XYZ file of C-alpha atoms in Angstrom:
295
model
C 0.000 0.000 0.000
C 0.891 3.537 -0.865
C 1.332 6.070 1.544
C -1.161 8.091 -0.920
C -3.461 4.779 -0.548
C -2.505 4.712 3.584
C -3.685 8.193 3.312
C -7.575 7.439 1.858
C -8.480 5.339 4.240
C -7.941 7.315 7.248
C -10.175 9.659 9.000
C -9.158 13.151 9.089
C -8.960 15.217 12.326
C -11.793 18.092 12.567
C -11.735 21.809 11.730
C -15.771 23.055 12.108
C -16.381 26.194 12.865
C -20.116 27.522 14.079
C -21.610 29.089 10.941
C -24.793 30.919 10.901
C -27.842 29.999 12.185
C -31.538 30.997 11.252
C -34.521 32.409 12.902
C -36.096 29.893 14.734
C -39.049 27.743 13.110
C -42.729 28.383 13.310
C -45.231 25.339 14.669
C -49.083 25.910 13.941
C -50.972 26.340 17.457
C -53.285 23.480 16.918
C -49.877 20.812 17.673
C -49.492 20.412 21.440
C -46.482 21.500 23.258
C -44.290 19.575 25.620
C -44.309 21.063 29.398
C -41.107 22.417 29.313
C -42.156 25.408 26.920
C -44.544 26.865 29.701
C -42.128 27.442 31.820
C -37.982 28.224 32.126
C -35.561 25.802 33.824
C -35.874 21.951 33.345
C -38.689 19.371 32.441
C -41.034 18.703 35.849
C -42.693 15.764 34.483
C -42.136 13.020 37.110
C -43.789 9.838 35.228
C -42.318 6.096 36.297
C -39.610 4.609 33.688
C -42.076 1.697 34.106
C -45.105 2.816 31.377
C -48.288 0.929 30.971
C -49.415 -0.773 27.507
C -51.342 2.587 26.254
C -48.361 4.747 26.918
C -45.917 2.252 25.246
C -48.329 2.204 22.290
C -48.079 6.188 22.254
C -44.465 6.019 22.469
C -44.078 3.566 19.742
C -46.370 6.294 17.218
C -44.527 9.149 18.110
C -41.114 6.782 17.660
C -42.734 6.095 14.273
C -43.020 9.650 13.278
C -39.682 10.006 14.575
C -37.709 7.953 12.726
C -39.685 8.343 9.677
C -38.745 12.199 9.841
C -35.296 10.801 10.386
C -35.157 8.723 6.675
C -36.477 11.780 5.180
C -34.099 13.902 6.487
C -31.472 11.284 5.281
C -32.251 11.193 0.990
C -31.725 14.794 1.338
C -27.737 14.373 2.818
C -25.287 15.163 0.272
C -22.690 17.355 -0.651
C -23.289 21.016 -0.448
C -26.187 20.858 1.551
C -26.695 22.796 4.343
C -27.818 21.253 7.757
C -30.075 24.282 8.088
C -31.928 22.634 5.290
C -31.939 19.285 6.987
C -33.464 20.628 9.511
C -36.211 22.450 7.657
C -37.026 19.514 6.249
C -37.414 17.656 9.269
C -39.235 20.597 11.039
C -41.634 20.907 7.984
C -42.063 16.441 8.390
C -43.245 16.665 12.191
C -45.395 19.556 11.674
C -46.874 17.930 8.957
C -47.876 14.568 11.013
C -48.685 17.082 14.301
C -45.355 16.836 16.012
C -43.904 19.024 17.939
C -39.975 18.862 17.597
C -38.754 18.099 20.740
C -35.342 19.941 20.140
C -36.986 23.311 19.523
C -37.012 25.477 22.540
C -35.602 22.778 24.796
C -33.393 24.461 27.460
C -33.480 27.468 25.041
C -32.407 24.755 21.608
C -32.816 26.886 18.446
C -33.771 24.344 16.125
C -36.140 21.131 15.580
C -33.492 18.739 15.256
C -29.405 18.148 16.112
C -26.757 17.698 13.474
C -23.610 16.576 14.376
C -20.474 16.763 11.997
C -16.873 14.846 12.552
C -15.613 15.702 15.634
C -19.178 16.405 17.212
C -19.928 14.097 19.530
C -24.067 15.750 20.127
C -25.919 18.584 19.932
C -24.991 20.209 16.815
C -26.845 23.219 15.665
C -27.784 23.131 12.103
C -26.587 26.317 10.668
C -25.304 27.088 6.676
C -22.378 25.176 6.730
C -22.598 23.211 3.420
C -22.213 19.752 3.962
C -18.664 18.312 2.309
C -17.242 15.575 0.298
C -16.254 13.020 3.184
C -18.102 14.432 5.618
C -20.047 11.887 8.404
C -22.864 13.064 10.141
C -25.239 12.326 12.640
C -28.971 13.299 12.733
C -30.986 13.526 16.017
C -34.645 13.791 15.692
C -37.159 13.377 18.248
C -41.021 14.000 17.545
C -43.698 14.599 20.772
C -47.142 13.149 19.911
C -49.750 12.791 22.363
C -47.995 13.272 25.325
C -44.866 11.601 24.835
C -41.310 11.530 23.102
C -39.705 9.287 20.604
C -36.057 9.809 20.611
C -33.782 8.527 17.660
C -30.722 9.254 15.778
C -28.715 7.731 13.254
C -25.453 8.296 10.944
C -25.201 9.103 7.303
C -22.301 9.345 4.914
C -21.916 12.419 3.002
C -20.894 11.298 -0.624
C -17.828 8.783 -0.197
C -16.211 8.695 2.940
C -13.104 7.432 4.716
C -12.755 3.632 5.618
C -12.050 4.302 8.654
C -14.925 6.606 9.263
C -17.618 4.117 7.305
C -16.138 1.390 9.875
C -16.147 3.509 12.918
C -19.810 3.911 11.769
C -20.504 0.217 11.120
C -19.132 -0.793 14.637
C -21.259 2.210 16.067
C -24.298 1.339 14.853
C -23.440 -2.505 15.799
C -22.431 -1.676 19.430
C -26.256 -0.232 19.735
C -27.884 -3.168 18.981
C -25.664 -5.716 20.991
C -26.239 -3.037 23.733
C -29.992 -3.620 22.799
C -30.073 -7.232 22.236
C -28.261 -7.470 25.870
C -31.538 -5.801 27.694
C -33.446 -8.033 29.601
C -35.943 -8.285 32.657
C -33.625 -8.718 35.848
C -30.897 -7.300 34.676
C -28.977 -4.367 35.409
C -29.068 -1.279 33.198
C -24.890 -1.454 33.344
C -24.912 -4.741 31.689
C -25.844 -2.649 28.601
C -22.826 -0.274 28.774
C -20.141 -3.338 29.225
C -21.397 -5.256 25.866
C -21.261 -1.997 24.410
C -18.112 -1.020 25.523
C -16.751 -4.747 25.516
C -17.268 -4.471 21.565
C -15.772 -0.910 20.927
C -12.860 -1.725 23.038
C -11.948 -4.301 20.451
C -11.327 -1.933 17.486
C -9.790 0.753 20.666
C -12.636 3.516 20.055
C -13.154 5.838 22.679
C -16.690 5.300 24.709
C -18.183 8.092 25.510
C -19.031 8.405 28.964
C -20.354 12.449 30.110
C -23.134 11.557 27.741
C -25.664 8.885 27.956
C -28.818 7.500 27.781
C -32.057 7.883 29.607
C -35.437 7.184 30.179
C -37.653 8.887 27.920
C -41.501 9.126 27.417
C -43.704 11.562 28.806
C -40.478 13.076 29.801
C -37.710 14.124 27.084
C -35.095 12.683 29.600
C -36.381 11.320 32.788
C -33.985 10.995 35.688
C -33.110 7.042 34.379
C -29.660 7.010 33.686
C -28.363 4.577 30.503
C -24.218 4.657 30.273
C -22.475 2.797 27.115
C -19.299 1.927 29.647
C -19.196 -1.004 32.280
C -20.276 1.517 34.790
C -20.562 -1.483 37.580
C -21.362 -1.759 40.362
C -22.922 1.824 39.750
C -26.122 2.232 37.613
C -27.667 -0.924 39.004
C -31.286 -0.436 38.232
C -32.933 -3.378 37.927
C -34.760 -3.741 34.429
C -38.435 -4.678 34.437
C -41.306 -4.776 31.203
C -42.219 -1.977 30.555
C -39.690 0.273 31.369
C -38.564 2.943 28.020
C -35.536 4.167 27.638
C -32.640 5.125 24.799
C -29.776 3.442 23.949
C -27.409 5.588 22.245
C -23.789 4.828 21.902
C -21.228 7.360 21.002
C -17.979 6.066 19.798
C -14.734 8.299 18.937
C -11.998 7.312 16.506
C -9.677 8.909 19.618
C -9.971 9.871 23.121
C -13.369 10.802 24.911
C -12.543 14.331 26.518
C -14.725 16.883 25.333
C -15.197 20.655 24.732
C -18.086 22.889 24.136
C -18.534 25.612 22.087
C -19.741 29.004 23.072
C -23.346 27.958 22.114
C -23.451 26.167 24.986
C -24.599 23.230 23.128
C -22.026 21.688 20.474
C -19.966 19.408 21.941
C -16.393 18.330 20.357
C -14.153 15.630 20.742
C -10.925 17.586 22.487
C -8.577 15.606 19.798
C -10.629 16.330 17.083
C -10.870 12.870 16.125
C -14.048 11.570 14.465
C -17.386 10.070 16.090
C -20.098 8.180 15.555
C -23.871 7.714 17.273
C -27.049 5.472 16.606
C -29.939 5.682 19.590
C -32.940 3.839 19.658
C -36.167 4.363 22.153
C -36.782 0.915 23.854
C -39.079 -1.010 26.024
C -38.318 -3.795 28.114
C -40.291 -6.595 27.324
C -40.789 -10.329 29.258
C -37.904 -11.625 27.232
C -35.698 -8.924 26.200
C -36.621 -5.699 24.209
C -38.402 -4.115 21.750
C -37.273 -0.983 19.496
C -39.780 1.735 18.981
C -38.286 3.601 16.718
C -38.814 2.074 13.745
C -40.157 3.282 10.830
């Protein structure tokens, strides 16, 4: 192999910069709000992590909605897009099934939906930054529908990519669903971060551990608590049915120290080495789990 050839398969360290963003997005009165735009500070909603069979079943819509918003989002990726047009069209998907978009106005969030570039680990802001050649990206989209929040986000590839960055992505979205498939009645929620982090550890990505996931529902994030690291013996919740939550790995090509921007929301890898996410909403069922984010 070349050192040209060496070259094209590795990832390249990040350079974003915060680029402009728009005015923030209208939503007709008629589609409900969640609680959290009545008032400032954090959610108040106080609901069990254990949900009966007609929330689950409310759940699973809005997770429908949700991650159908999320495919159409994903045709429109490519090169020289912006991500403020992602997230129009996103905005412009939930509004049109009467969705609110979780994202928008949450802890004072200016858009409908995240977008996360290279070395952004979560909570990009879409902005005018045209997507690029090479570029990876994650989109997080999550749609509130009578009452309650489904939460997903996946990875897409902007034109041809990297090997090591269509890999890292692979592995990501791979770790999830081992993390998922490893959910179980009786169980701890920390068996779920040491298959995930069991697997990533093989291929030495960084786990991500400052960010995690968390019960979701009625609440955006409840006070539940899901980490993608063997956090034993801490985080020893015992799983029963019925209990929703996400799963949502985030692997780095590097370390896992962070920064943020002065947005207060983007957060970077400190190395500037890639990452990668997938999250699901879940339910605990008698003999393992069910996704509810499916389209």
């Amino acid at each position: 192999m070349t050192h040209e050839e060496d070259l094209a398969k590795r990832a390249p360290l990040g350079t974003l910069a915060p680029g402009r963003v728009s005015a923030l997005r209208a939503v007709p009165e008629h589609i409900a709000r969640p609680e959290y735009m009545f008032h400032t500070g954090p959610e108040r909603v106080t609901a069990s992590d254990v949900k009966d069979a007609s929330t689950i079943e409310r759940i699973r819509t809005a997770g429908r909605i949700a991650a159908q918003a999320l495919e159409a989002v994903g045709r429109a990726v490519a090169p020289g897009v912006t991500t403020d047009e992602l997230d129009r069209i996103g905005h412009q998907f939930l509004i049109a099934h009467d969705a609110y978009p979780s994202c928008l106005g949450y802890m004072g969030f200016p858009k409908s939906l995240c977008t996360s570039i290279n070395e952004v680990i979560c909570h990009g802001i879409p902005d005018d930054r045209p997507l690029e050649e090479g570029d990876i990206l994650n989109v997080d989209i999550t749609a509130y529908v009578d009452g309650v929040h489904g939460d997903t986000c996946a990875m897409f590839e902007v034109g041809a990519v990297d090997e090591e960055s269509h890999l890292l992505i692979e592995r990501t979205r791979t770790a999830m669903m081992r993390g998922i498939k490893a959910i179980g009645p009786g169980r701890e929620i920390n068996v779920i971060g040491r298959v995930i982090e069991k697997y990533a550890k093989r291929f030495e990505y960084g786990v991500v551990r400052d960010y995690t996931g968390h019960g979701v529902g009625e609440a955006f994030h409840s006070g539940l608590i899901i980490p993608h690291y063997d956090a034993a013996p801490a985080h020893a919740t015992v799983m029963e049915p019925g209990m929703v939550f996400t799963v949502e790995p985030m692997l780095t090509l590097g370390g896992v120290e962070w920064e943020q921007w002065d947005d207060n929301w983007t957060v970077v890898t400190a190395d500037r080495s890639r990452t990668a996410q997938f999250e699901h909403t879940v339910v605990v069922t008698e003999d393992g789990a069910e996704i509810l984010t499916l389209p």
